[in-house]
Short mmCIF file of C-alpha atoms and ligand atoms in Angstrom, two decimals:
data_model
loop_
_atom_site.label_atom_id
_atom_site.label_comp_id
_atom_site.label_asym_id
_atom_site.label_seq_id
_atom_site.Cartn_x
_atom_site.Cartn_y
_atom_site.Cartn_z
CA MET S 1 -22.52 33.27 4.66
CA THR S 2 -18.94 32.94 3.48
CA ALA S 3 -19.04 32.76 -0.34
CA PRO S 4 -16.59 35.34 -1.77
CA ALA S 5 -19.30 36.38 -4.24
CA MET S 6 -21.59 37.27 -1.33
CA ALA S 7 -18.87 39.21 0.47
CA ALA S 8 -18.32 41.12 -2.78
CA GLU S 9 -22.04 41.75 -3.22
CA PHE S 10 -22.91 42.65 0.37
CA ASP S 11 -19.69 44.23 1.68
CA ASP S 12 -17.54 45.67 -1.13
CA VAL S 13 -20.44 47.00 -3.18
CA ALA S 14 -22.11 48.46 -0.07
CA GLY S 15 -18.90 50.36 0.77
CA TRP S 16 -18.52 51.55 -2.81
CA THR S 17 -22.14 52.71 -2.78
CA ALA S 18 -21.53 55.05 0.16
CA GLU S 19 -18.37 56.35 -1.47
CA ALA S 20 -20.18 56.97 -4.81
CA VAL S 21 -23.09 58.77 -3.11
CA GLU S 22 -20.63 60.97 -1.24
CA ARG S 23 -18.84 61.84 -4.50
CA LEU S 24 -22.11 63.33 -5.75
CA GLY S 25 -21.89 65.94 -2.99
CA PRO S 26 -25.10 67.56 -1.71
CA LEU S 27 -26.92 66.19 -4.78
CA GLY S 28 -26.21 62.69 -3.49
CA ARG S 29 -28.67 63.06 -0.61
CA ARG S 30 -31.51 62.22 -2.99
CA HIS S 31 -29.56 59.26 -4.38
CA ALA S 32 -28.68 57.62 -1.07
CA ILE S 33 -31.93 55.74 -0.43
CA PRO S 34 -32.51 54.27 -3.91
CA ALA S 35 -28.82 53.35 -4.21
CA ALA S 36 -28.78 51.73 -0.76
CA CYS S 37 -31.86 49.54 -1.30
CA ARG S 38 -30.02 46.36 -2.23
CA GLY S 39 -32.78 43.80 -1.77
CA SER S 40 -34.59 44.91 -4.96
CA ALA S 41 -37.22 46.72 -2.92
CA SER S 42 -39.09 49.42 -4.81
CA PRO S 43 -40.89 52.27 -3.03
CA ALA S 44 -44.14 50.40 -3.74
CA ALA S 45 -42.83 47.26 -2.01
CA LEU S 46 -41.58 49.26 0.98
CA ALA S 47 -44.90 51.10 1.22
CA TRP S 48 -46.82 47.82 1.20
CA LEU S 49 -44.65 46.45 4.00
CA ALA S 50 -44.87 49.65 6.02
CA GLU S 51 -48.67 49.75 5.76
CA ALA S 52 -49.04 46.04 6.46
CA CYS S 53 -46.86 46.39 9.57
CA GLU S 54 -48.78 49.56 10.55
CA LEU S 55 -45.56 51.50 11.10
CA THR S 56 -46.08 54.88 12.73
CA ALA S 57 -43.92 57.66 14.11
CA GLY S 58 -41.80 56.33 16.94
CA THR S 59 -42.15 52.61 16.09
CA ARG S 60 -38.89 50.88 17.02
CA LEU S 61 -38.18 48.99 13.81
CA LEU S 62 -35.40 46.41 13.70
CA ASP S 63 -34.07 45.88 10.18
CA VAL S 64 -32.29 42.52 10.15
CA GLY S 65 -29.74 42.20 7.33
CA ALA S 66 -30.13 45.91 6.72
CA GLY S 67 -27.30 46.15 4.17
CA ALA S 68 -26.37 49.75 3.39
CA GLY S 69 -29.55 50.94 5.14
CA GLY S 70 -31.77 52.19 2.27
CA PRO S 71 -35.05 50.51 3.37
CA ALA S 72 -34.69 51.54 7.04
CA ALA S 73 -33.81 55.12 6.05
CA TRP S 74 -36.87 55.17 3.76
CA ALA S 75 -39.10 54.02 6.65
CA ALA S 76 -37.62 56.68 8.94
CA GLU S 77 -38.11 59.41 6.34
CA ARG S 78 -41.64 58.45 5.25
CA PHE S 79 -43.13 57.00 8.45
CA GLY S 80 -41.05 58.55 11.23
CA VAL S 81 -40.03 55.16 12.64
CA ARG S 82 -36.96 54.82 14.87
CA PRO S 83 -34.92 52.12 13.12
CA VAL S 84 -32.17 49.94 14.52
CA LEU S 85 -30.12 48.27 11.80
CA LEU S 86 -28.49 44.89 12.22
CA GLU S 87 -25.98 43.72 9.63
CA PRO S 88 -22.99 41.35 9.79
CA MET S 89 -20.89 42.92 6.99
CA PRO S 90 -18.58 45.64 8.36
CA ALA S 91 -18.36 47.81 5.21
CA ALA S 92 -22.17 47.70 4.83
CA CYS S 93 -22.54 48.82 8.48
CA ARG S 94 -20.14 51.72 7.92
CA ALA S 95 -21.99 52.65 4.72
CA ALA S 96 -25.38 52.74 6.50
CA SER S 97 -23.98 54.79 9.33
CA ARG S 98 -22.18 57.26 7.00
CA LEU S 99 -25.12 57.66 4.61
CA PHE S 100 -27.98 57.90 7.09
CA GLY S 101 -26.55 58.34 10.59
CA LEU S 102 -28.80 55.55 11.86
CA PRO S 103 -27.85 53.23 14.75
CA VAL S 104 -26.24 50.08 13.35
CA VAL S 105 -25.39 46.88 15.22
CA THR S 106 -22.70 44.77 13.55
CA ALA S 107 -23.92 41.25 14.27
CA ASP S 108 -25.30 38.05 12.81
CA GLY S 109 -29.08 37.82 12.80
CA ARG S 110 -28.86 34.35 14.32
CA ARG S 111 -27.48 35.89 17.53
CA ILE S 112 -29.08 39.30 17.94
CA PRO S 113 -27.47 41.24 20.81
CA LEU S 114 -30.74 42.89 21.90
CA ARG S 115 -33.04 42.26 24.84
CA SER S 116 -36.03 39.94 24.40
CA ALA S 117 -39.32 41.70 23.57
CA SER S 118 -37.53 45.03 23.02
CA MET S 119 -38.63 45.89 19.45
CA ASP S 120 -42.04 46.98 18.09
CA ALA S 121 -41.62 45.64 14.55
CA ALA S 122 -39.03 44.01 12.31
CA TRP S 123 -38.12 43.91 8.64
CA CYS S 124 -35.97 41.32 6.96
CA LEU S 125 -35.63 42.12 3.27
CA GLY S 126 -33.82 39.92 0.80
CA VAL S 127 -31.99 38.12 3.60
CA LEU S 128 -33.59 34.70 4.15
CA CYS S 129 -32.36 33.19 0.88
CA THR S 130 -28.78 34.15 1.73
CA LEU S 131 -28.47 31.70 4.61
CA ARG S 132 -29.15 28.04 5.23
CA ASP S 133 -30.22 28.30 8.86
CA LYS S 134 -33.36 30.34 8.33
CA ALA S 135 -35.01 28.90 11.45
CA ALA S 136 -32.30 30.34 13.72
CA LEU S 137 -32.67 33.80 12.17
CA LEU S 138 -36.47 33.80 12.42
CA GLY S 139 -36.30 32.44 15.99
CA GLU S 140 -34.05 35.32 17.05
CA ILE S 141 -36.29 37.90 15.39
CA HIS S 142 -39.25 36.39 17.24
CA ARG S 143 -37.38 36.60 20.55
CA VAL S 144 -36.56 40.31 20.26
CA LEU S 145 -40.04 41.32 19.08
CA LYS S 146 -42.79 42.21 21.52
CA PRO S 147 -45.62 39.65 21.35
CA GLY S 148 -48.14 40.57 18.68
CA SER S 149 -45.60 42.65 16.71
CA SER S 150 -45.34 42.70 12.94
CA LEU S 151 -42.62 41.19 10.79
CA GLY S 152 -42.30 42.37 7.18
CA LEU S 153 -40.39 40.10 4.83
CA LEU S 154 -39.19 40.36 1.28
CA VAL S 155 -38.24 36.85 0.20
CA VAL S 156 -37.06 35.37 -3.08
CA VAL S 157 -38.82 32.00 -3.26
CA ALA S 158 -38.10 29.00 -5.48
CA ARG S 159 -40.91 28.06 -7.83
CA GLY S 160 -39.54 24.60 -8.60
CA PRO S 161 -37.10 22.04 -7.24
CA ARG S 162 -34.08 22.96 -9.44
CA ILE S 163 -32.49 26.39 -9.66
CA SER S 164 -29.91 27.08 -12.38
CA PRO S 165 -27.64 29.02 -12.60
CA ALA S 166 -27.78 29.32 -8.79
CA PRO S 167 -26.17 32.47 -7.41
CA ALA S 168 -23.36 31.48 -5.01
CA GLY S 169 -24.43 30.90 -1.41
CA ASN S 170 -28.17 31.28 -1.95
CA HIS S 171 -30.75 28.77 -0.72
CA PHE S 172 -34.23 29.70 -1.88
CA PRO S 173 -37.16 28.37 0.17
CA THR S 174 -40.37 27.40 -1.57
CA GLY S 175 -43.50 29.32 -0.57
CA ALA S 176 -44.70 26.36 1.51
CA GLU S 177 -41.31 26.03 3.26
CA LEU S 178 -41.40 29.73 4.08
CA THR S 179 -44.85 29.43 5.66
CA ALA S 180 -43.76 26.39 7.68
CA LEU S 181 -40.58 28.16 8.85
CA LEU S 182 -42.56 31.20 9.97
CA ARG S 183 -45.07 29.12 11.91
CA ALA S 184 -42.35 27.04 13.56
CA ALA S 185 -40.54 30.22 14.65
CA GLY S 186 -43.70 31.55 16.34
CA PHE S 187 -45.14 33.78 13.62
CA ASP S 188 -48.62 33.71 12.13
CA PRO S 189 -48.51 34.66 8.44
CA VAL S 190 -51.22 37.27 7.87
CA GLU S 191 -50.93 38.20 4.22
CA GLU S 192 -48.60 37.93 1.27
CA ILE S 193 -48.34 39.34 -2.23
CA GLY S 194 -46.00 39.18 -5.19
CA HIS S 195 -43.94 42.23 -6.05
CA PRO S 196 -46.39 45.18 -6.11
CA GLY S 197 -44.66 46.91 -9.01
CA GLY S 198 -41.35 48.28 -10.17
CA ALA S 199 -39.74 51.52 -9.10
CA PRO S 200 -40.62 54.75 -10.90
CA ARG S 201 -38.00 56.06 -13.33
CA SER S 202 -37.03 58.87 -10.95
CA TRP S 203 -35.98 56.25 -8.37
CA SER S 204 -34.17 53.84 -10.72
CA ARG S 205 -32.40 56.74 -12.49
CA ARG S 206 -30.81 57.79 -9.19
CA ALA S 207 -29.81 54.20 -8.35
CA ASP S 208 -28.38 53.79 -11.88
CA GLN S 209 -26.33 56.99 -11.59
CA VAL S 210 -24.69 55.67 -8.43
CA ALA S 211 -24.13 52.26 -10.09
CA ALA S 212 -22.43 54.01 -13.01
CA ILE S 213 -20.00 55.79 -10.68
CA ILE S 214 -19.21 52.48 -8.97
CA ALA S 215 -18.60 50.83 -12.35
CA ARG S 216 -16.25 53.62 -13.49
CA ARG S 217 -14.18 53.41 -10.32
CA HIS S 218 -14.18 49.69 -9.55
CA ARG S 219 -14.95 47.67 -12.68
CA THR S 220 -11.44 46.19 -12.72
CA HIS S 221 -11.67 45.01 -9.10
CA PRO S 222 -12.24 41.22 -8.78
CA ALA S 223 -15.07 41.81 -6.32
CA TYR S 224 -16.88 43.90 -8.93
CA ALA S 225 -16.89 41.00 -11.41
CA LEU S 226 -18.12 38.59 -8.70
CA ALA S 227 -20.97 40.88 -7.68
CA ALA S 228 -21.94 41.54 -11.31
CA ASP S 229 -22.05 37.79 -11.96
CA GLN S 230 -24.37 37.33 -8.93
CA ASP S 231 -26.66 40.08 -10.27
CA GLU S 232 -26.76 38.45 -13.70
CA ARG S 233 -27.62 35.04 -12.25
CA PHE S 234 -30.48 36.59 -10.25
CA ALA S 235 -31.76 38.42 -13.32
CA ARG S 236 -31.78 35.16 -15.28
CA LEU S 237 -33.62 33.27 -12.52
CA PHE S 238 -36.34 35.93 -12.45
CA ALA S 239 -36.53 36.13 -16.24
CA THR S 240 -36.96 32.36 -16.56
CA GLY S 241 -39.54 32.25 -13.76
CA GLN S 242 -37.46 29.95 -11.53
CA VAL S 243 -37.75 32.31 -8.59
CA ALA S 244 -40.27 34.95 -7.60
CA MET S 245 -40.47 37.79 -5.12
CA ARG S 246 -42.81 37.54 -2.14
CA LEU S 247 -43.74 40.25 0.33
CA VAL S 248 -45.02 38.74 3.54
CA HIS S 249 -46.61 40.23 6.63
CA ALA S 250 -46.55 37.99 9.70
CA VAL S 251 -47.34 38.62 13.34
CA SER S 252 -45.35 37.36 16.28
CA ARG S 253 -47.54 34.90 18.17
CA PRO S 254 -47.82 35.77 21.85
CA ALA S 255 -46.10 33.11 23.92
CA ASN S 256 -49.20 32.69 26.13
CA GLY S 257 -50.06 29.19 25.04
CA HIS S 258 -53.47 30.16 23.66
CA VAL S 259 -53.13 28.65 20.25
CA THR S 260 -50.73 26.61 18.27
CA HIS S 261 -51.18 26.14 14.59
CA GLY S 262 -50.49 22.45 14.98
CA GLY S 263 -54.18 22.46 15.83
CA THR S 264 -54.00 22.28 19.63
CA MET S 265 -56.15 24.64 21.60
CA THR S 266 -54.81 24.92 25.13
CA THR S 267 -57.28 27.37 26.68
CA PRO S 268 -60.52 25.46 27.10
CA THR S 269 -61.55 27.92 29.80
CA GLY S 270 -60.72 30.97 27.63
CA ASP S 271 -63.45 33.55 27.19
CA HIS S 272 -65.83 34.02 24.27
CA GLU S 273 -64.07 37.15 23.08
CA PHE S 274 -60.78 35.38 22.60
CA LEU S 275 -62.47 32.49 20.82
CA ARG S 276 -64.40 34.77 18.47
CA GLU S 277 -61.21 36.64 17.59
CA PHE S 278 -59.45 33.36 17.00
CA GLU S 279 -62.29 32.01 14.83
CA THR S 280 -62.10 35.18 12.70
CA GLU S 281 -58.34 34.74 12.25
CA VAL S 282 -58.64 31.07 11.31
CA GLN S 283 -61.51 31.83 8.92
CA ALA S 284 -59.37 34.54 7.24
CA GLU S 285 -56.52 32.06 6.79
CA LEU S 286 -58.93 29.48 5.44
CA ASP S 287 -60.35 32.01 2.97
CA MET S 288 -56.81 32.78 1.80
CA ALA S 289 -55.99 29.09 1.35
CA GLU S 290 -59.24 28.48 -0.56
CA ALA S 291 -58.69 31.57 -2.74
CA SER S 292 -55.36 30.17 -3.91
CA LEU S 293 -57.36 27.41 -5.71
CA PRO S 294 -55.08 24.43 -5.06
CA GLN S 295 -57.27 22.15 -7.24
CA GLU S 296 -56.58 24.37 -10.26
CA ALA S 297 -52.86 24.55 -9.49
CA ALA S 298 -52.71 20.75 -9.24
CA ALA S 299 -53.97 20.49 -12.83
CA LEU S 300 -50.91 22.44 -14.08
CA PRO S 301 -47.46 20.91 -14.68
CA PRO S 302 -45.38 21.15 -11.46
CA SER S 303 -42.90 23.52 -13.18
CA GLU S 304 -45.69 26.12 -13.24
CA TRP S 305 -46.72 25.78 -9.59
CA LEU S 306 -46.28 28.88 -7.50
CA TYR S 307 -46.82 26.71 -4.41
CA ASP S 308 -47.29 23.05 -3.70
CA PRO S 309 -51.09 22.45 -3.94
CA ALA S 310 -50.81 19.42 -1.61
CA ASP S 311 -49.45 21.72 1.12
CA VAL S 312 -52.34 24.14 0.71
CA GLU S 313 -54.88 21.29 0.82
CA ARG S 314 -53.26 19.94 3.99
CA ASP S 315 -53.39 23.46 5.47
CA GLU S 316 -57.07 23.75 4.56
CA ILE S 317 -57.91 20.49 6.35
CA GLY S 318 -55.98 21.56 9.46
CA LEU S 319 -57.65 24.98 9.48
CA ARG S 320 -61.14 23.49 9.12
CA ASP S 321 -60.43 21.16 12.07
CA LEU S 322 -59.18 24.09 14.10
CA LEU S 323 -62.22 26.18 13.24
CA GLY S 324 -64.54 23.33 14.21
CA ALA S 325 -62.77 22.93 17.56
CA ALA S 326 -62.95 26.66 18.27
CA GLU S 327 -66.67 26.81 17.41
CA ALA S 328 -67.40 23.80 19.62
CA LEU S 329 -65.52 25.37 22.53
CA ASP S 330 -67.27 28.69 21.98
CA GLN S 331 -70.67 27.01 22.32
CA GLN S 332 -69.78 25.37 25.63
CA PRO S 333 -71.15 27.18 28.69
CA ARG S 334 -68.52 28.80 30.93
CA PRO S 335 -68.52 28.20 34.69
CA GLY S 336 -71.22 30.41 36.20
CA GLU S 337 -73.07 30.85 32.89
CA ASP S 338 -76.71 29.80 32.49
CA THR S 339 -77.15 26.78 30.26
C1 SAM U 1 -29.79 41.27 -0.59
S1 SAM U 1 -29.04 42.06 0.75
C2 SAM U 1 -30.40 43.04 1.32
C3 SAM U 1 -29.96 44.22 2.14
C4 SAM U 1 -31.11 45.11 2.64
N1 SAM U 1 -32.04 44.34 3.44
C5 SAM U 1 -31.84 45.78 1.50
O1 SAM U 1 -32.98 45.37 1.22
O2 SAM U 1 -31.28 46.68 0.91
C6 SAM U 1 -28.97 40.76 1.99
C7 SAM U 1 -28.34 41.20 3.28
O3 SAM U 1 -28.47 40.15 4.25
C8 SAM U 1 -27.32 40.17 5.05
N2 SAM U 1 -27.17 38.87 5.75
C9 SAM U 1 -26.73 37.70 5.27
N3 SAM U 1 -26.67 36.77 6.24
C10 SAM U 1 -27.09 37.37 7.38
C11 SAM U 1 -27.25 36.94 8.72
N4 SAM U 1 -26.93 35.69 9.11
N5 SAM U 1 -27.70 37.83 9.62
C12 SAM U 1 -28.02 39.09 9.25
N6 SAM U 1 -27.88 39.56 7.99
C13 SAM U 1 -27.42 38.71 7.06
C14 SAM U 1 -26.20 40.44 4.05
O4 SAM U 1 -24.99 40.85 4.65
C15 SAM U 1 -26.85 41.51 3.18
O5 SAM U 1 -26.59 42.80 3.63
#
């Protein structure tokens, strides 16, 4: 992530945000969280992710690409989680630490300096599209999460093959690519939705007040123009429907070899309970795939596809095979059982 426009957006603006909040004095405490949510997350989006990930008091939440720390601070305030922030941009790290006093690790998400299986949950909001090597980032998040832990993602996905005007340094995955990346990294996607709604006026007013202070103080700085141009490009992509927001909840697959989504079941001697649980999970995924009505999507022009219907149909076939295999195994007698 080296584009000057991204350094402007993620480092300079993050530093200016902390400075602007501090200029507001004690009043600024209510402005800090909305102003420091830089991945376009609204309180509704954060609440959906927090509920999906079942965050509770004391959950050790790793926020990868935490920026100036708004989302992690929101989760700490509303859900009592204990966040650890990871962010490569130095000014953003200083901003998060100054604004919220939360622990911040300055590092790249592709090499997370934390022990394996040390975190209870992770968020990664607005980050995946900013780097090419998404697999490395997701692989590292999987490594540091305890097996079975939740990952909450906010991802800007491409709705078609061509994106114009592309914001510098961004590489948007399609919905199908995102699902494949998650599975390959060891996550099972559980649920996803589009953006659950904008922020209330009270929230955006506070963010806008901070933005106005930044504009007054820095509008002549070259980094300001670069960041503003990035924002405009994003706004145009959303307005023209070329990209869309996705909130995704995925669960880190235990590395116990029970199941792989390539369709291989490696526990033929596993017990009925495990198989029933697995059948329920596969059935839920199948229901989700069927509910997305790939046949109807295929009848639309490709520019209107929200996902590639061929991918969903392939998924459906794989899931039906998997379900059949699980049911067959479940009906087999176990050693010592009466036939
Ligand atoms: C759109 S901002 C979102 C910030 C924050 N998650 C939020 O929602 O407010 C994207 C963030 O991803 C960070 N980022 C980019 N590449 C990264 C990487 N390789 N590892 C970790 N973070 C990265 C950027 O520095 C930036 O802070």
